[in-house]
Amino acid sequence: MSARVLIVDDVLTNVKLLETKLSAEYFEVVTASNGADAIAICEKGLCDIVLSDVMMPGMDGFEVCRRLKSSPTTAHLPVVMVTALDQPADRLRGLDAGADDFLTKPVDDTALLARVRSLVRLKSVTDELRARVVGSRGLGEDPLLAATAETGQNGRILIVDDRPHSAERMRAALSVYHFVDVEPDPHAALMRCAEGEIDAVLVSLGLRDFDGLRLCGQFRSLDRTRDVAVLLLAEVEDRARVLRGLDIGANDFLLRPVDRNEMVARVKTQIRRKRFTERLRDSVQTSLELAVTDGLTGLHNRRYLDVHFDALFNDATRRNASIAVLLVDIDRFKAVNDSFGHDVGDAVLREFAKRIGTLTRGVDLVARYGGEEIVVVVPDTSLSEARAVAERIRERIGTLPFTPNERLGGLRVTVSIGVAAREPDDTAPSEMLKRADVALYSAKNAGRNRVVAAAA
């Protein structure tokens, strides 16, 4: 997987060395010699991952990382510290600043490239979501700002380790910030993650009688566990297996003996990244729902109706099955608006839609057609059956008074309904709707508050 890698270092020889290694692996390389230029490049969207030195004049690498991770525009970019600093305190400082990893020079080429590929692959998961979310910014809460503000705490963590003392030490350290459980059985761990809301799982590569990498692969293969953050627990000599784990889909790793503070920081980073993606996904889902939902009634809108009625019609035609449509219209609705105001009219429409919803099945398609008209598409339903459904709707609307507000009390509302069913020579759902509309017109002319079925 190729990507645009930004190298941030004020020493030209370091830049050239990294550039040569990355270019040989077909990565596109962008460079910056200081923090300000690096941030500008990131804000313009000119890179996919950042490899930054720490010790630079002016703004150091820690501050560059902190600024990138605190901005909604750049928080999604993976940042890897590549530095000569080798003390645990330096590593912790980088992770606390939001870095996705902290590599000490001289860097092992295989480890560096595996980490870059892994982080770029993980970033690609959020790129499409993020692109779609950007279009909805300015509509209520800014989803990118909300996602960036995530703390990474109060997560649900599962430790998969059959060394009791080791597992207990990790549980105690993480329990200060999260809800933590230990499960020594890998099969049970997989089931718990599939059945519960687990944010991150720490998997030991030293499990007895089970390959931890296989468990990592299983997490990635199941829909319900695919998004769980996976951190590997490995011995120093397990480097080859760790790199294989990153290739399989592990998010991060910790080497034994596990440093408590580093573990806390890495788990926090992974939970933040997971929740960032979840926030974006929820925002996209909400936008999709709003795009096909009528804002007043909560029913599907005309756009949704056009697409899905067509699909239901084609399916019924293919199976030579029955399908019917009801066109429901409130009688003299204009008089309600004129006499009581549009607020009352809106309240009546909402209650009207709610009652129809309670009288239809989950497989039925209910949508606001326009104004005070609602369309109900009933699959696998004959004309006579659809007429019976329409009669139930008419009766429920007409016999139970509407109470749009306390001042008005009960308001009597009636509806007229036109019903039509698919005919053998129909070629499109619009032909059914046209017959239902004619039947509705007949119901209105016949005195309203009635159901008329289109003649076959």
PDB file of N, CA and C in Angstrom, residues 22 42 79 97 144 152 170 193 216 290 292 304 373 440:
ATOM      1  N   LEU A  22      12.183   4.905   2.042  1.00  0.00           N
ATOM      2  CA  LEU A  22      10.750   4.924   1.753  1.00  0.00           C
ATOM      3  C   LEU A  22      10.481   4.935   0.250  1.00  0.00           C
ATOM      4  N   CYS A  42       0.443  19.436   6.543  1.00  0.00           N
ATOM      5  CA  CYS A  42      -0.635  18.567   7.030  1.00  0.00           C
ATOM      6  C   CYS A  42      -1.996  19.229   6.873  1.00  0.00           C
ATOM      7  N   VAL A  79       1.023   9.830  13.481  1.00  0.00           N
ATOM      8  CA  VAL A  79       2.306  10.490  13.728  1.00  0.00           C
ATOM      9  C   VAL A  79       3.241   9.496  14.412  1.00  0.00           C
ATOM     10  N   ALA A  97       1.710  13.009  23.955  1.00  0.00           N
ATOM     11  CA  ALA A  97       1.418  14.087  23.007  1.00  0.00           C
ATOM     12  C   ALA A  97       0.475  13.635  21.906  1.00  0.00           C
ATOM     13  N   LEU A 144     -16.272  16.502  13.467  1.00  0.00           N
ATOM     14  CA  LEU A 144     -14.831  16.378  13.560  1.00  0.00           C
ATOM     15  C   LEU A 144     -14.308  16.955  14.867  1.00  0.00           C
ATOM     16  N   GLY A 152     -10.251   9.174  25.296  1.00  0.00           N
ATOM     17  CA  GLY A 152      -9.628   7.859  25.303  1.00  0.00           C
ATOM     18  C   GLY A 152      -9.684   7.171  26.649  1.00  0.00           C
ATOM     19  N   MET A 170      -1.332  -5.830  34.829  1.00  0.00           N
ATOM     20  CA  MET A 170      -1.856  -4.975  33.767  1.00  0.00           C
ATOM     21  C   MET A 170      -3.275  -4.517  34.087  1.00  0.00           C
ATOM     22  N   CYS A 193     -15.839 -10.656  23.153  1.00  0.00           N
ATOM     23  CA  CYS A 193     -15.704  -9.470  22.298  1.00  0.00           C
ATOM     24  C   CYS A 193     -16.839  -9.393  21.277  1.00  0.00           C
ATOM     25  N   CYS A 216      -5.725 -12.826  16.781  1.00  0.00           N
ATOM     26  CA  CYS A 216      -5.754 -11.493  16.156  1.00  0.00           C
ATOM     27  C   CYS A 216      -6.461 -11.565  14.801  1.00  0.00           C
ATOM     28  N   LEU A 290     -30.929  11.398   7.598  1.00  0.00           N
ATOM     29  CA  LEU A 290     -31.566  12.697   7.365  1.00  0.00           C
ATOM     30  C   LEU A 290     -31.870  12.903   5.884  1.00  0.00           C
ATOM     31  N   VAL A 292     -32.884  10.783   3.780  1.00  0.00           N
ATOM     32  CA  VAL A 292     -34.035  10.008   3.303  1.00  0.00           C
ATOM     33  C   VAL A 292     -35.201  10.043   4.292  1.00  0.00           C
ATOM     34  N   TYR A 304     -36.578   8.506  -0.817  1.00  0.00           N
ATOM     35  CA  TYR A 304     -36.489   7.116  -0.380  1.00  0.00           C
ATOM     36  C   TYR A 304     -37.584   6.278  -1.032  1.00  0.00           C
ATOM     37  N   GLU A 373     -50.258  13.986   2.354  1.00  0.00           N
ATOM     38  CA  GLU A 373     -50.415  12.653   1.770  1.00  0.00           C
ATOM     39  C   GLU A 373     -49.305  11.715   2.235  1.00  0.00           C
ATOM     40  N   LEU A 440     -58.201   7.737  -5.027  1.00  0.00           N
ATOM     41  CA  LEU A 440     -58.279   8.732  -3.951  1.00  0.00           C
ATOM     42  C   LEU A 440     -59.185   9.896  -4.378  1.00  0.00           C
TER      43      LEU A 440
END
